[in-house]
PDB file of C-alpha atoms in Angstrom:
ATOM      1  CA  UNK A  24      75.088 154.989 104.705  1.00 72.00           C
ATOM      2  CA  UNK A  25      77.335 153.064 101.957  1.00 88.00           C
ATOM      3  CA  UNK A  26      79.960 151.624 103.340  1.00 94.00           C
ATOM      4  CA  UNK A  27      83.281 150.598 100.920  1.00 95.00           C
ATOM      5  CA  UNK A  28      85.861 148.279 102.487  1.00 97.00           C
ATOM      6  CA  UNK A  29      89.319 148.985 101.302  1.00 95.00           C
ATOM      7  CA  UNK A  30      93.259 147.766 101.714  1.00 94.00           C
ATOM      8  CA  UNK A  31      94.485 148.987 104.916  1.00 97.00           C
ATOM      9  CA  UNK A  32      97.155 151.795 104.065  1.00 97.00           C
ATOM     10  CA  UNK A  33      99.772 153.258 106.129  1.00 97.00           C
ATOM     11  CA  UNK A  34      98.105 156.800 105.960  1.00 97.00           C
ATOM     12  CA  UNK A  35      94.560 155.016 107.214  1.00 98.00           C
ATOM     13  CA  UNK A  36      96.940 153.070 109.760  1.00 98.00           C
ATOM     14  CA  UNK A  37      98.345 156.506 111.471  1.00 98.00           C
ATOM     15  CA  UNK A  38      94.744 158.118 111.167  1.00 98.00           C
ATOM     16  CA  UNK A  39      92.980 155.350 112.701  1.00 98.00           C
ATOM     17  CA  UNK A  40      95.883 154.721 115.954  1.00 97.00           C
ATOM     18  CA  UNK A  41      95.594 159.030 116.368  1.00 97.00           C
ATOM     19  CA  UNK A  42      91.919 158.622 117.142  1.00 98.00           C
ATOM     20  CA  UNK A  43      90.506 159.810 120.274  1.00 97.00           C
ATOM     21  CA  UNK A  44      87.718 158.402 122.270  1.00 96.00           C
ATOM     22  CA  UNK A  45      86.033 159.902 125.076  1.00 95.00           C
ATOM     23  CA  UNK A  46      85.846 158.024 128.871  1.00 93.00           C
ATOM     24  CA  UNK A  47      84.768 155.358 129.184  1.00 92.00           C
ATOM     25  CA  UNK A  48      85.471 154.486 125.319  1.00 93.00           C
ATOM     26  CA  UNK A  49      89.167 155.644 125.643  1.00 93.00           C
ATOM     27  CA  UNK A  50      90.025 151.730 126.776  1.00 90.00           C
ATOM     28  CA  UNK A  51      89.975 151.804 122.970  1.00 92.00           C
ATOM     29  CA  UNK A  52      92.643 154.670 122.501  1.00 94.00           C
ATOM     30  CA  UNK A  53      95.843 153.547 120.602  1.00 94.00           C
ATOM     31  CA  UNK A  54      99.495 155.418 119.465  1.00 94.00           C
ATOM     32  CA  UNK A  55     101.259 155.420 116.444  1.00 95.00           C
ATOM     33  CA  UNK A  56     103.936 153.298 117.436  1.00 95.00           C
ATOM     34  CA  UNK A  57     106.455 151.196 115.143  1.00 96.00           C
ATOM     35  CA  UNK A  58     105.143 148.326 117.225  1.00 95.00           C
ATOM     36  CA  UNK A  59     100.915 149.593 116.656  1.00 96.00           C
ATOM     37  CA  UNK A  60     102.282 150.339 112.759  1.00 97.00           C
ATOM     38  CA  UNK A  61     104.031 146.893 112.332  1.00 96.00           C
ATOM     39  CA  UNK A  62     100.850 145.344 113.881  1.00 95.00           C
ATOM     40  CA  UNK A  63      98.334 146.744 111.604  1.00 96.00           C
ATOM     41  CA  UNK A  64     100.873 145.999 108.491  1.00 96.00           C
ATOM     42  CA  UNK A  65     101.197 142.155 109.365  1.00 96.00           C
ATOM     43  CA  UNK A  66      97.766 141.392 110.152  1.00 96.00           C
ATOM     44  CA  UNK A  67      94.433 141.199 107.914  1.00 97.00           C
ATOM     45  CA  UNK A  68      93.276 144.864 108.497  1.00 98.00           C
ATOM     46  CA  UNK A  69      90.687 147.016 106.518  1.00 98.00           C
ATOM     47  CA  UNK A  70      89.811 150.271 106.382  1.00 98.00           C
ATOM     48  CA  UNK A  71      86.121 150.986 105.610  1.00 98.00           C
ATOM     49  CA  UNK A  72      85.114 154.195 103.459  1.00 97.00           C
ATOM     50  CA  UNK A  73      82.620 156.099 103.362  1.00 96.00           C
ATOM     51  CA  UNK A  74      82.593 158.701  99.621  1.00 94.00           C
ATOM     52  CA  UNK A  75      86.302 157.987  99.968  1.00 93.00           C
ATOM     53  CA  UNK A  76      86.633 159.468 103.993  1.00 96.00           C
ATOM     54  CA  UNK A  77      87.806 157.016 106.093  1.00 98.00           C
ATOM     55  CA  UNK A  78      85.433 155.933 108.978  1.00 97.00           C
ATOM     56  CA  UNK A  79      86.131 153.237 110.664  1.00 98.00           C
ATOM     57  CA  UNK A  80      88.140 149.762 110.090  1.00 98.00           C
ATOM     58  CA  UNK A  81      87.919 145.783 110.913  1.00 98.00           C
ATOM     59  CA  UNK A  82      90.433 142.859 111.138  1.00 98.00           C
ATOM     60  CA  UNK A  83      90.406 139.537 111.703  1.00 97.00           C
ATOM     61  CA  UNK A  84      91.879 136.483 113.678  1.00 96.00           C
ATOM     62  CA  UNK A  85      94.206 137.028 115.609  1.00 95.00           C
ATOM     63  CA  UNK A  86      94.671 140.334 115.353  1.00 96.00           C
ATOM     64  CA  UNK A  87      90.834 140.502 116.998  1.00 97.00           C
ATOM     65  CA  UNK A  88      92.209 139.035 119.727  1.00 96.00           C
ATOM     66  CA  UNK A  89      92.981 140.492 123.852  1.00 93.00           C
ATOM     67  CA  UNK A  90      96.197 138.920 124.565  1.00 92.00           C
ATOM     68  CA  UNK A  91      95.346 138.535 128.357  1.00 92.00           C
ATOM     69  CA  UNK A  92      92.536 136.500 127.175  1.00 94.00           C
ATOM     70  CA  UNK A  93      94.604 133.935 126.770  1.00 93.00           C
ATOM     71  CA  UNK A  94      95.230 133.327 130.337  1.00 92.00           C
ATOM     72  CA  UNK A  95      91.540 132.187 130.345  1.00 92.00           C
ATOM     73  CA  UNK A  96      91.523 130.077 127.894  1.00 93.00           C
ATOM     74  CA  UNK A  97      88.727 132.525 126.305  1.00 94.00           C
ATOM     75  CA  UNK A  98      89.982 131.796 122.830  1.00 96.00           C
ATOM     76  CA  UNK A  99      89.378 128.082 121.681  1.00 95.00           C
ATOM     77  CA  UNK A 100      89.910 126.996 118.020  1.00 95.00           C
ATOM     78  CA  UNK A 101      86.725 126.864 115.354  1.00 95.00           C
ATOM     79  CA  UNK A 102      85.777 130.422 114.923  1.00 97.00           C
ATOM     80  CA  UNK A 103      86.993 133.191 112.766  1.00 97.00           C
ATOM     81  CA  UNK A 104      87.400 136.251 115.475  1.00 98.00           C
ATOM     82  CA  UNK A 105      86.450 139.707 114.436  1.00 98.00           C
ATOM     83  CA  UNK A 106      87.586 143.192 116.202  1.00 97.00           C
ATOM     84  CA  UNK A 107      85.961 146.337 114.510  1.00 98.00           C
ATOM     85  CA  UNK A 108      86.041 150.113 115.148  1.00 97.00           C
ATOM     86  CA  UNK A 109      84.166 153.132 114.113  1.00 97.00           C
ATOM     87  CA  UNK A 110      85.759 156.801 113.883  1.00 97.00           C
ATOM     88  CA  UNK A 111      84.775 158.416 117.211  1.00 97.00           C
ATOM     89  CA  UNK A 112      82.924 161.017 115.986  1.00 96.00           C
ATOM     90  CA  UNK A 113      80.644 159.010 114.359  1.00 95.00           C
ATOM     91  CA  UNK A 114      80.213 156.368 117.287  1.00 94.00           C
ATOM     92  CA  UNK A 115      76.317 156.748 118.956  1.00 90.00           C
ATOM     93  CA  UNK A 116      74.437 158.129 115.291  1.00 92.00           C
ATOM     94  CA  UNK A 117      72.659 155.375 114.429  1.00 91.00           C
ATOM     95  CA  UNK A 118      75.425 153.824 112.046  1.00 94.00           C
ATOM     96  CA  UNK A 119      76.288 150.907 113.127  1.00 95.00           C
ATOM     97  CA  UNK A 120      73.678 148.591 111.734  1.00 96.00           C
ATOM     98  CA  UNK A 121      74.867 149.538 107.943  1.00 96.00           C
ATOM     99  CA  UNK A 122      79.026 149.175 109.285  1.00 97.00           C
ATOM    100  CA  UNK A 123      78.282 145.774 111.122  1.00 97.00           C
ATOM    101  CA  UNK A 124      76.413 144.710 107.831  1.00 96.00           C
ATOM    102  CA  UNK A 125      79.102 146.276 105.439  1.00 96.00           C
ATOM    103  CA  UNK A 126      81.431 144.222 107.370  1.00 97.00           C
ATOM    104  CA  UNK A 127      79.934 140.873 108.011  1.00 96.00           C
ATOM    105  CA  UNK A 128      78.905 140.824 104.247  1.00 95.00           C
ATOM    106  CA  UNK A 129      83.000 141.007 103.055  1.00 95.00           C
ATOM    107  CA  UNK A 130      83.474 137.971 105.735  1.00 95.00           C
ATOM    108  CA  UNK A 131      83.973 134.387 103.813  1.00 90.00           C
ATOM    109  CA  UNK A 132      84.294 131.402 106.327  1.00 90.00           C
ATOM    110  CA  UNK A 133      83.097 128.443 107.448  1.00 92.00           C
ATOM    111  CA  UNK A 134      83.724 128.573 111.318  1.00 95.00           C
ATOM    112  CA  UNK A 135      80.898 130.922 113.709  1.00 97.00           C
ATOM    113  CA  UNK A 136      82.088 134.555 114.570  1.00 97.00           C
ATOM    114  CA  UNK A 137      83.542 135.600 117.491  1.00 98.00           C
ATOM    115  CA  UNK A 138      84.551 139.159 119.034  1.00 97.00           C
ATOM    116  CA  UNK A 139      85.776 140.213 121.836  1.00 97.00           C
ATOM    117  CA  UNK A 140      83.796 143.409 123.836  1.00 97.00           C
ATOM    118  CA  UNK A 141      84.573 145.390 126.809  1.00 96.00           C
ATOM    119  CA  UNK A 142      81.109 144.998 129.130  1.00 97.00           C
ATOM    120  CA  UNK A 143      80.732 148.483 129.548  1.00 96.00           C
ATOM    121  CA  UNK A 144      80.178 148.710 125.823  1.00 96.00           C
ATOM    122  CA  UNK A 145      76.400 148.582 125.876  1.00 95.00           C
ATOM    123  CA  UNK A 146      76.215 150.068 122.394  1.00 94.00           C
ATOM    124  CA  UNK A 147      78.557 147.686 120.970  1.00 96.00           C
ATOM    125  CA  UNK A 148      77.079 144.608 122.758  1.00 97.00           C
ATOM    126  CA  UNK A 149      73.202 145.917 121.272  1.00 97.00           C
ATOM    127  CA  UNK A 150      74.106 146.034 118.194  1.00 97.00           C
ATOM    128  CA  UNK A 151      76.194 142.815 117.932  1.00 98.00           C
ATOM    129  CA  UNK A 152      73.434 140.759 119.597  1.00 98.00           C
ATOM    130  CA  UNK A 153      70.770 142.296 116.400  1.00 97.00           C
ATOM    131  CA  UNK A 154      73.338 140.189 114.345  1.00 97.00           C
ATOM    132  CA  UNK A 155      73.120 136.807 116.833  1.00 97.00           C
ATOM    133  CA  UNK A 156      76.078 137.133 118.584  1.00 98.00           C
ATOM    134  CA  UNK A 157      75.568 136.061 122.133  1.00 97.00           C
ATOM    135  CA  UNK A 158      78.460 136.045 125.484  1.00 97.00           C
ATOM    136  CA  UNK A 159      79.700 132.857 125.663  1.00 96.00           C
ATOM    137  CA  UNK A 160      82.500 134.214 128.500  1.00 96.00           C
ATOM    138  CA  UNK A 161      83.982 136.890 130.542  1.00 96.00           C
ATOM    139  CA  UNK A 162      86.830 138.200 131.898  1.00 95.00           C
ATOM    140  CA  UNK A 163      89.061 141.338 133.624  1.00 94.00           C
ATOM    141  CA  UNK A 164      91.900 142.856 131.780  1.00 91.00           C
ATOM    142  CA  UNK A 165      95.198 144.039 133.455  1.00 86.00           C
ATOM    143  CA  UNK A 166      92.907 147.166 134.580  1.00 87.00           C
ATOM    144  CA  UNK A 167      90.052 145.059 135.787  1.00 92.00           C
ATOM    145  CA  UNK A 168      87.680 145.947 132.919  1.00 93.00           C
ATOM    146  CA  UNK A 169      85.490 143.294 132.180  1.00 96.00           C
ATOM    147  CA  UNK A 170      85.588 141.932 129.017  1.00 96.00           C
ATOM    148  CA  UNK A 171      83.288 139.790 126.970  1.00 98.00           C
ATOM    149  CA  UNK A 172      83.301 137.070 124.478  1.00 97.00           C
ATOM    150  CA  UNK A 173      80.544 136.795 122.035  1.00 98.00           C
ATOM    151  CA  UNK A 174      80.287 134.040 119.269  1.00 98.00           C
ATOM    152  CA  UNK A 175      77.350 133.530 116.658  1.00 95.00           C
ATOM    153  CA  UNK A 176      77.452 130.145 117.449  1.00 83.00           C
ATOM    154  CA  UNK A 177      73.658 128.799 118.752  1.00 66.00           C
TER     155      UNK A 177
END
């Protein structure tokens, strides 16, 4: 599948924050929120396009982040953090190889890659270790879901 990355818009903002997922993936449920719109506005979001239909997004830095991670010192200076998301309906059809790629090929730095997983994410975690990232860390979010860190650093 060709991929296109575009400028995040407000319209691919609200479509991306209505999506659904299903349990377990619904840790990754959002609302279109002033806050959730202000958030997506003043960070480096993009939307990624598919023959012009929106299917999924990325940002990075900060934005990539779990704030509660910082209680665990999980996020150390030197690497550029990624956080990435696929339309639901498309999650689990064999996509993700071509998205990852589409994605890591618009990336310019310097510094190793590092994103931030929930463990129960098997899926995600497969397919980001077929591009070298490996956990580095662990830990529980406010609802005791385990979370991993995973860097492309050897």
């Amino acid at each position: 599948m060709d991929f296109s990355i575009q400028k995040m818009t407000e319209q691919a903002t609200r479509e991306i924050l209505s999506w659904t997922y299903p349990a377990p993936y619904d840790l990754y449920n959002s609302e279109v929120t002033e806050e959730s719109l202000q958030e997506f506005a003043e960070n480096p979001y993009y939307a990624i396009e598919h023959n012009g239909e929106l299917v999924g997004f990325y940002c990075t830095g900060y934005a990539a982040q779990v704030p509660i991670g910082y209680l665990f010192q999980a996020y150390p200076e030197g690497y550029l953090d990624i956080g990435l998301g696929m339309r639901p309906d498309l999650t689990g059809q064999g996509q993700g190889t071509s998205f990852m790629q589409c994605i890591l090929d618009s990336i310019e730095t310097e510094h190793p890659l590092r994103l931030t997983v929930a463990a129960f994410n098997k899926r995600a975690i497969a397919l980001y270790e077929k591009f070298g990232f490996r956990r580095i860390s662990a830990f529980k979010n406010a609802n005791d879901v385990e979370i991993f860190i995973m860097t492309t650093e050897e």
